[in-house]
């Protein structure tokens, strides 16, 4: 007897500040106007996606001491745009990255609870922590937080927020006009939290929302991050969108769930993935090549190398060979506000590897950046892409994907029109929403109680921002 | 104030009355604590999008300039600065900025002005939230800035303590010092929010294919704000909003808040109980406005009034009595409480307008009753008198209020440098 087919989960990431949007394309629209977000969200809902996702960044990135100007720059406020999107959609989940370093639990909890009320139970929170004092310069708290405490603050932040979400049971409002009893319990929302980072008490002022708590996403990859996700998250945004890497990550994380008394289907693994569609596989491959050339200009390639060299390389020719000077191994100062920089923790090894690759393939600087930085995942005809996604999910490389188009706001349209029907024909993707809340879409049950603290809360349970 | 009334070619006997501006303040089931017990109230829906959409849509039907949405960082209370443990009044509310954002795409003309608390939130977050509200409403956003002197709300954040304040001690030097500090901080807060709105010039996004540059970073500006309570570097992550500067407003009852209004706001809400008080308050604010060097800028001063509005004045009075009986005590307010019919209210508004107010923010005693009474009773009465618009004459809130789109302070500085 064959195994029943797994149902695929799909979500859409509206790219914010980023280097993959081909903004020079005549089809590329505004990344700020609400009409773009509304179009994108409606397409995702037409395609029966689980949710729309927005990342966050709280300081404009800099390189060489100046604001970085080669990528899409500027984005709206996450909560505000998600609340507005709740007005133009009915089912689509609304997921936002909200930083736990430069916010306070009471405020964030009331914003998520409000969003959950105003969307009829469609809110989700990607919990992240900030990773440098650079961002702190925009906030009251500044850079006060010692580096090694940011993760413990994030953990305690989530614990505290859950205490606030749970401070109303959900039956306190009786609103009996005849007797004049509005609240059954005068102490509804009462809480006290005393911890290393938060010492707060009082009454939470948003009654329990449709989902009780927002769905919790996590985006980390470290051992602690995986442990945190296994204990406390409903879904992971993983970076492993290839079949074999995905399978390894999937197995590892799902095996950890039992430790926390959770089933394997209580944590979804959703890698971010890009796609390029063509009428034929060959046409898609050609188009994908063009997209990569558009994403990586010569100037962009030089700037990318500077992440590793930690030096000004503007004198180098992007169509020429790699710099022959060695990277600056001092404190990393050339690029600020960048997550990518952490991918190159051993610059000497990266430089050595890149030089070998460039020599073997006769690559210029730009060729190298295009080839090594390639993050395109699904390239092909709609049939090929549908079959590949289905195969990856059935093979337990993922439970689904968060799709990031290279054009906004229309980059999702072709996927909705041409790939989704094929997945539906295969019987692996919903043809209608069967529930109303994001928890319904994800097949998650409402959390019964605050999860037990993670065993090693002092180390990184939550990843940096994305 | 700016005059947007068209000049009449045939000179009338009496001068053309100035148009007045009209807003409503939305809060739960209404401003009377027993409002939720009225048959029209929807007390179990106060936390739903449908409820708020219906209210704001009704206000838009009446061509009102904008709605404000009340908020606080603690549970509602009948006490001055403490929680009260009462169960007979509405308790629990949603974040006002998110309510405004949720309703904005479903309306087209009316301004949306949520309350924000400067004391415990981050100006950086708030600036981009209101900028985004301006994007999602295509130019109809504002904010009402508020300070919090409630010790229990400070305890929700744990960053500072606020000494308990009793109403009878309000004029003592110690309390005045605390209050002054809170308002100074709020002034800094508004300054930061405004600088962040200007931190991108309007045409900073260039999408230059030739150079590969998406933005012209010379048109982005660090705000480098250094204040006593916080410092903020900037620039914003959100480009300059459609209105350039969304509308900043504040409620004020005393000299310190008057100063905040005069220095920082586009609209101040005040609570005179008669024309004489209105005149005195307006004079005080105008003096502060001159002292702040803003004499030539339009600063609207709106009068706040609680309204019980019925076609028959006796019905309005009876309703107020009925609600007071349910509440167990007569309703009192910082604002004057009006009870009567649309013609009487129009008379009062004109009288107060003549004392120097440019508009009014009406607080419906019962949202489900008094809001439609305003839009379907008062508004036609004001239109008959020629002092209220017949149709929306602008697509953005600044346009409705007769306020020009301000130049960007950094662009202006760069141009003169």
mmCIF file with all atom_site columns, C-alpha atoms in Angstrom, chain A residues 219-345:
data_model
loop_
_atom_site.group_PDB
_atom_site.id
_atom_site.type_symbol
_atom_site.label_atom_id
_atom_site.label_alt_id
_atom_site.label_comp_id
_atom_site.label_asym_id
_atom_site.label_entity_id
_atom_site.label_seq_id
_atom_site.pdbx_PDB_ins_code
_atom_site.Cartn_x
_atom_site.Cartn_y
_atom_site.Cartn_z
_atom_site.occupancy
_atom_site.B_iso_or_equiv
_atom_site.pdbx_formal_charge
_atom_site.auth_seq_id
_atom_site.auth_comp_id
_atom_site.auth_asym_id
_atom_site.auth_atom_id
_atom_site.pdbx_PDB_model_num
ATOM 1   C CA . UNK A 1 219 ? 14.310 31.280 10.841  1.00 0.00 ? 219 UNK A CA 1
ATOM 2   C CA . UNK A 1 220 ? 17.476 29.910 12.384  1.00 0.00 ? 220 UNK A CA 1
ATOM 3   C CA . UNK A 1 221 ? 19.871 27.208 11.485  1.00 0.00 ? 221 UNK A CA 1
ATOM 4   C CA . UNK A 1 222 ? 22.237 26.816 14.437  1.00 0.00 ? 222 UNK A CA 1
ATOM 5   C CA . UNK A 1 223 ? 21.842 23.869 16.769  1.00 0.00 ? 223 UNK A CA 1
ATOM 6   C CA . UNK A 1 224 ? 20.184 26.158 19.311  1.00 0.00 ? 224 UNK A CA 1
ATOM 7   C CA . UNK A 1 225 ? 17.936 27.584 16.634  1.00 0.00 ? 225 UNK A CA 1
ATOM 8   C CA . UNK A 1 226 ? 16.777 24.105 15.629  1.00 0.00 ? 226 UNK A CA 1
ATOM 9   C CA . UNK A 1 227 ? 16.175 23.249 19.268  1.00 0.00 ? 227 UNK A CA 1
ATOM 10  C CA . UNK A 1 228 ? 14.151 26.435 19.764  1.00 0.00 ? 228 UNK A CA 1
ATOM 11  C CA . UNK A 1 229 ? 12.062 25.656 16.716  1.00 0.00 ? 229 UNK A CA 1
ATOM 12  C CA . UNK A 1 230 ? 11.475 22.081 17.863  1.00 0.00 ? 230 UNK A CA 1
ATOM 13  C CA . UNK A 1 231 ? 10.278 23.295 21.238  1.00 0.00 ? 231 UNK A CA 1
ATOM 14  C CA . UNK A 1 232 ? 8.369  26.468 20.433  1.00 0.00 ? 232 UNK A CA 1
ATOM 15  C CA . UNK A 1 233 ? 7.812  27.242 16.751  1.00 0.00 ? 233 UNK A CA 1
ATOM 16  C CA . UNK A 1 234 ? 5.045  26.233 14.375  1.00 0.00 ? 234 UNK A CA 1
ATOM 17  C CA . UNK A 1 235 ? 7.147  26.581 11.252  1.00 0.00 ? 235 UNK A CA 1
ATOM 18  C CA . UNK A 1 236 ? 10.757 27.083 10.218  1.00 0.00 ? 236 UNK A CA 1
ATOM 19  C CA . UNK A 1 237 ? 11.918 29.239 7.350   1.00 0.00 ? 237 UNK A CA 1
ATOM 20  C CA . UNK A 1 238 ? 14.867 27.138 6.312   1.00 0.00 ? 238 UNK A CA 1
ATOM 21  C CA . UNK A 1 239 ? 17.486 28.026 3.748   1.00 0.00 ? 239 UNK A CA 1
ATOM 22  C CA . UNK A 1 240 ? 17.809 24.494 2.379   1.00 0.00 ? 240 UNK A CA 1
ATOM 23  C CA . UNK A 1 241 ? 15.799 24.434 -0.791  1.00 0.00 ? 241 UNK A CA 1
ATOM 24  C CA . UNK A 1 242 ? 17.852 21.775 -2.583  1.00 0.00 ? 242 UNK A CA 1
ATOM 25  C CA . UNK A 1 243 ? 16.686 18.172 -2.403  1.00 0.00 ? 243 UNK A CA 1
ATOM 26  C CA . UNK A 1 244 ? 19.565 16.602 -0.464  1.00 0.00 ? 244 UNK A CA 1
ATOM 27  C CA . UNK A 1 245 ? 20.335 19.477 1.891   1.00 0.00 ? 245 UNK A CA 1
ATOM 28  C CA . UNK A 1 246 ? 16.638 19.813 2.510   1.00 0.00 ? 246 UNK A CA 1
ATOM 29  C CA . UNK A 1 247 ? 16.236 16.141 3.387   1.00 0.00 ? 247 UNK A CA 1
ATOM 30  C CA . UNK A 1 248 ? 19.099 16.281 5.879   1.00 0.00 ? 248 UNK A CA 1
ATOM 31  C CA . UNK A 1 249 ? 17.749 19.388 7.581   1.00 0.00 ? 249 UNK A CA 1
ATOM 32  C CA . UNK A 1 250 ? 14.204 18.046 7.570   1.00 0.00 ? 250 UNK A CA 1
ATOM 33  C CA . UNK A 1 251 ? 15.151 14.784 9.221   1.00 0.00 ? 251 UNK A CA 1
ATOM 34  C CA . UNK A 1 252 ? 17.304 16.471 11.808  1.00 0.00 ? 252 UNK A CA 1
ATOM 35  C CA . UNK A 1 253 ? 14.666 18.973 12.898  1.00 0.00 ? 253 UNK A CA 1
ATOM 36  C CA . UNK A 1 254 ? 11.698 16.614 12.824  1.00 0.00 ? 254 UNK A CA 1
ATOM 37  C CA . UNK A 1 255 ? 13.633 14.082 14.929  1.00 0.00 ? 255 UNK A CA 1
ATOM 38  C CA . UNK A 1 256 ? 13.989 16.704 17.648  1.00 0.00 ? 256 UNK A CA 1
ATOM 39  C CA . UNK A 1 257 ? 10.247 17.155 18.089  1.00 0.00 ? 257 UNK A CA 1
ATOM 40  C CA . UNK A 1 258 ? 9.654  14.023 20.135  1.00 0.00 ? 258 UNK A CA 1
ATOM 41  C CA . UNK A 1 259 ? 11.905 15.433 22.845  1.00 0.00 ? 259 UNK A CA 1
ATOM 42  C CA . UNK A 1 260 ? 9.260  18.098 23.446  1.00 0.00 ? 260 UNK A CA 1
ATOM 43  C CA . UNK A 1 261 ? 6.320  15.742 23.204  1.00 0.00 ? 261 UNK A CA 1
ATOM 44  C CA . UNK A 1 262 ? 5.357  17.056 19.798  1.00 0.00 ? 262 UNK A CA 1
ATOM 45  C CA . UNK A 1 263 ? 4.297  15.242 16.633  1.00 0.00 ? 263 UNK A CA 1
ATOM 46  C CA . UNK A 1 264 ? 6.211  15.476 13.380  1.00 0.00 ? 264 UNK A CA 1
ATOM 47  C CA . UNK A 1 265 ? 3.399  17.425 11.732  1.00 0.00 ? 265 UNK A CA 1
ATOM 48  C CA . UNK A 1 266 ? 3.398  20.155 14.409  1.00 0.00 ? 266 UNK A CA 1
ATOM 49  C CA . UNK A 1 267 ? 6.379  21.919 12.877  1.00 0.00 ? 267 UNK A CA 1
ATOM 50  C CA . UNK A 1 268 ? 6.430  22.769 9.191   1.00 0.00 ? 268 UNK A CA 1
ATOM 51  C CA . UNK A 1 269 ? 9.663  23.179 7.292   1.00 0.00 ? 269 UNK A CA 1
ATOM 52  C CA . UNK A 1 270 ? 9.353  25.837 4.636   1.00 0.00 ? 270 UNK A CA 1
ATOM 53  C CA . UNK A 1 271 ? 12.460 26.913 2.729   1.00 0.00 ? 271 UNK A CA 1
ATOM 54  C CA . UNK A 1 272 ? 12.489 30.144 0.783   1.00 0.00 ? 272 UNK A CA 1
ATOM 55  C CA . UNK A 1 273 ? 12.695 29.444 -2.937  1.00 0.00 ? 273 UNK A CA 1
ATOM 56  C CA . UNK A 1 274 ? 12.827 31.413 -6.137  1.00 0.00 ? 274 UNK A CA 1
ATOM 57  C CA . UNK A 1 275 ? 11.498 30.239 -9.459  1.00 0.00 ? 275 UNK A CA 1
ATOM 58  C CA . UNK A 1 276 ? 11.749 31.057 -13.141 1.00 0.00 ? 276 UNK A CA 1
ATOM 59  C CA . UNK A 1 277 ? 9.074  29.797 -15.512 1.00 0.00 ? 277 UNK A CA 1
ATOM 60  C CA . UNK A 1 278 ? 9.218  29.419 -19.274 1.00 0.00 ? 278 UNK A CA 1
ATOM 61  C CA . UNK A 1 279 ? 7.099  27.673 -21.870 1.00 0.00 ? 279 UNK A CA 1
ATOM 62  C CA . UNK A 1 280 ? 9.814  25.057 -22.123 1.00 0.00 ? 280 UNK A CA 1
ATOM 63  C CA . UNK A 1 281 ? 12.642 24.058 -19.837 1.00 0.00 ? 281 UNK A CA 1
ATOM 64  C CA . UNK A 1 282 ? 15.146 25.491 -22.297 1.00 0.00 ? 282 UNK A CA 1
ATOM 65  C CA . UNK A 1 283 ? 13.364 28.819 -22.440 1.00 0.00 ? 283 UNK A CA 1
ATOM 66  C CA . UNK A 1 284 ? 13.203 28.957 -18.646 1.00 0.00 ? 284 UNK A CA 1
ATOM 67  C CA . UNK A 1 285 ? 16.930 28.245 -18.385 1.00 0.00 ? 285 UNK A CA 1
ATOM 68  C CA . UNK A 1 286 ? 17.701 31.059 -20.773 1.00 0.00 ? 286 UNK A CA 1
ATOM 69  C CA . UNK A 1 287 ? 15.421 33.416 -18.901 1.00 0.00 ? 287 UNK A CA 1
ATOM 70  C CA . UNK A 1 288 ? 16.984 32.397 -15.592 1.00 0.00 ? 288 UNK A CA 1
ATOM 71  C CA . UNK A 1 289 ? 20.397 33.309 -16.952 1.00 0.00 ? 289 UNK A CA 1
ATOM 72  C CA . UNK A 1 290 ? 19.105 36.744 -17.940 1.00 0.00 ? 290 UNK A CA 1
ATOM 73  C CA . UNK A 1 291 ? 17.581 37.226 -14.507 1.00 0.00 ? 291 UNK A CA 1
ATOM 74  C CA . UNK A 1 292 ? 20.906 36.445 -12.848 1.00 0.00 ? 292 UNK A CA 1
ATOM 75  C CA . UNK A 1 293 ? 22.726 38.909 -15.111 1.00 0.00 ? 293 UNK A CA 1
ATOM 76  C CA . UNK A 1 294 ? 20.162 41.548 -14.155 1.00 0.00 ? 294 UNK A CA 1
ATOM 77  C CA . UNK A 1 295 ? 20.470 40.775 -10.460 1.00 0.00 ? 295 UNK A CA 1
ATOM 78  C CA . UNK A 1 296 ? 24.273 41.034 -10.465 1.00 0.00 ? 296 UNK A CA 1
ATOM 79  C CA . UNK A 1 297 ? 25.601 44.095 -12.239 1.00 0.00 ? 297 UNK A CA 1
ATOM 80  C CA . UNK A 1 298 ? 29.318 44.694 -12.389 1.00 0.00 ? 298 UNK A CA 1
ATOM 81  C CA . UNK A 1 299 ? 29.045 47.200 -9.562  1.00 0.00 ? 299 UNK A CA 1
ATOM 82  C CA . UNK A 1 300 ? 27.003 44.728 -7.502  1.00 0.00 ? 300 UNK A CA 1
ATOM 83  C CA . UNK A 1 301 ? 29.614 42.033 -8.039  1.00 0.00 ? 301 UNK A CA 1
ATOM 84  C CA . UNK A 1 302 ? 32.392 44.266 -6.720  1.00 0.00 ? 302 UNK A CA 1
ATOM 85  C CA . UNK A 1 303 ? 30.313 45.203 -3.693  1.00 0.00 ? 303 UNK A CA 1
ATOM 86  C CA . UNK A 1 304 ? 29.641 41.532 -3.028  1.00 0.00 ? 304 UNK A CA 1
ATOM 87  C CA . UNK A 1 305 ? 33.347 40.758 -3.041  1.00 0.00 ? 305 UNK A CA 1
ATOM 88  C CA . UNK A 1 306 ? 33.872 43.501 -0.485  1.00 0.00 ? 306 UNK A CA 1
ATOM 89  C CA . UNK A 1 307 ? 31.838 41.476 2.027   1.00 0.00 ? 307 UNK A CA 1
ATOM 90  C CA . UNK A 1 308 ? 34.632 38.903 1.984   1.00 0.00 ? 308 UNK A CA 1
ATOM 91  C CA . UNK A 1 309 ? 37.660 41.114 1.454   1.00 0.00 ? 309 UNK A CA 1
ATOM 92  C CA . UNK A 1 310 ? 36.402 43.710 3.926   1.00 0.00 ? 310 UNK A CA 1
ATOM 93  C CA . UNK A 1 311 ? 38.147 46.291 1.769   1.00 0.00 ? 311 UNK A CA 1
ATOM 94  C CA . UNK A 1 312 ? 37.264 48.905 -0.810  1.00 0.00 ? 312 UNK A CA 1
ATOM 95  C CA . UNK A 1 313 ? 37.590 47.072 -4.150  1.00 0.00 ? 313 UNK A CA 1
ATOM 96  C CA . UNK A 1 314 ? 36.029 49.758 -6.320  1.00 0.00 ? 314 UNK A CA 1
ATOM 97  C CA . UNK A 1 315 ? 39.219 50.050 -8.387  1.00 0.00 ? 315 UNK A CA 1
ATOM 98  C CA . UNK A 1 316 ? 38.804 46.504 -9.714  1.00 0.00 ? 316 UNK A CA 1
ATOM 99  C CA . UNK A 1 317 ? 37.227 45.610 -13.044 1.00 0.00 ? 317 UNK A CA 1
ATOM 100 C CA . UNK A 1 318 ? 34.185 43.384 -12.569 1.00 0.00 ? 318 UNK A CA 1
ATOM 101 C CA . UNK A 1 319 ? 34.856 41.752 -15.920 1.00 0.00 ? 319 UNK A CA 1
ATOM 102 C CA . UNK A 1 320 ? 38.451 41.045 -14.912 1.00 0.00 ? 320 UNK A CA 1
ATOM 103 C CA . UNK A 1 321 ? 40.161 38.558 -12.570 1.00 0.00 ? 321 UNK A CA 1
ATOM 104 C CA . UNK A 1 322 ? 39.711 38.384 -8.801  1.00 0.00 ? 322 UNK A CA 1
ATOM 105 C CA . UNK A 1 323 ? 41.752 40.833 -6.683  1.00 0.00 ? 323 UNK A CA 1
ATOM 106 C CA . UNK A 1 324 ? 45.233 39.564 -5.889  1.00 0.00 ? 324 UNK A CA 1
ATOM 107 C CA . UNK A 1 325 ? 45.374 41.332 -2.534  1.00 0.00 ? 325 UNK A CA 1
ATOM 108 C CA . UNK A 1 326 ? 44.394 39.478 0.640   1.00 0.00 ? 326 UNK A CA 1
ATOM 109 C CA . UNK A 1 327 ? 41.278 40.187 2.726   1.00 0.00 ? 327 UNK A CA 1
ATOM 110 C CA . UNK A 1 328 ? 41.417 42.489 5.732   1.00 0.00 ? 328 UNK A CA 1
ATOM 111 C CA . UNK A 1 329 ? 40.969 40.175 8.698   1.00 0.00 ? 329 UNK A CA 1
ATOM 112 C CA . UNK A 1 330 ? 40.383 42.956 11.208  1.00 0.00 ? 330 UNK A CA 1
ATOM 113 C CA . UNK A 1 331 ? 37.030 43.913 12.555  1.00 0.00 ? 331 UNK A CA 1
ATOM 114 C CA . UNK A 1 332 ? 34.448 43.805 9.781   1.00 0.00 ? 332 UNK A CA 1
ATOM 115 C CA . UNK A 1 333 ? 33.686 47.403 8.900   1.00 0.00 ? 333 UNK A CA 1
ATOM 116 C CA . UNK A 1 334 ? 33.111 47.661 5.170   1.00 0.00 ? 334 UNK A CA 1
ATOM 117 C CA . UNK A 1 335 ? 29.476 46.519 5.151   1.00 0.00 ? 335 UNK A CA 1
ATOM 118 C CA . UNK A 1 336 ? 26.994 47.224 7.909   1.00 0.00 ? 336 UNK A CA 1
ATOM 119 C CA . UNK A 1 337 ? 23.454 45.939 8.400   1.00 0.00 ? 337 UNK A CA 1
ATOM 120 C CA . UNK A 1 338 ? 24.080 42.903 6.195   1.00 0.00 ? 338 UNK A CA 1
ATOM 121 C CA . UNK A 1 339 ? 23.138 39.339 7.039   1.00 0.00 ? 339 UNK A CA 1
ATOM 122 C CA . UNK A 1 340 ? 25.134 37.922 4.125   1.00 0.00 ? 340 UNK A CA 1
ATOM 123 C CA . UNK A 1 341 ? 28.419 38.906 5.680   1.00 0.00 ? 341 UNK A CA 1
ATOM 124 C CA . UNK A 1 342 ? 28.059 36.154 8.245   1.00 0.00 ? 342 UNK A CA 1
ATOM 125 C CA . UNK A 1 343 ? 28.084 33.567 5.490   1.00 0.00 ? 343 UNK A CA 1
ATOM 126 C CA . UNK A 1 344 ? 31.786 34.238 5.079   1.00 0.00 ? 344 UNK A CA 1
ATOM 127 C CA . UNK A 1 345 ? 33.097 33.605 8.548   1.00 0.00 ? 345 UNK A CA 1
#
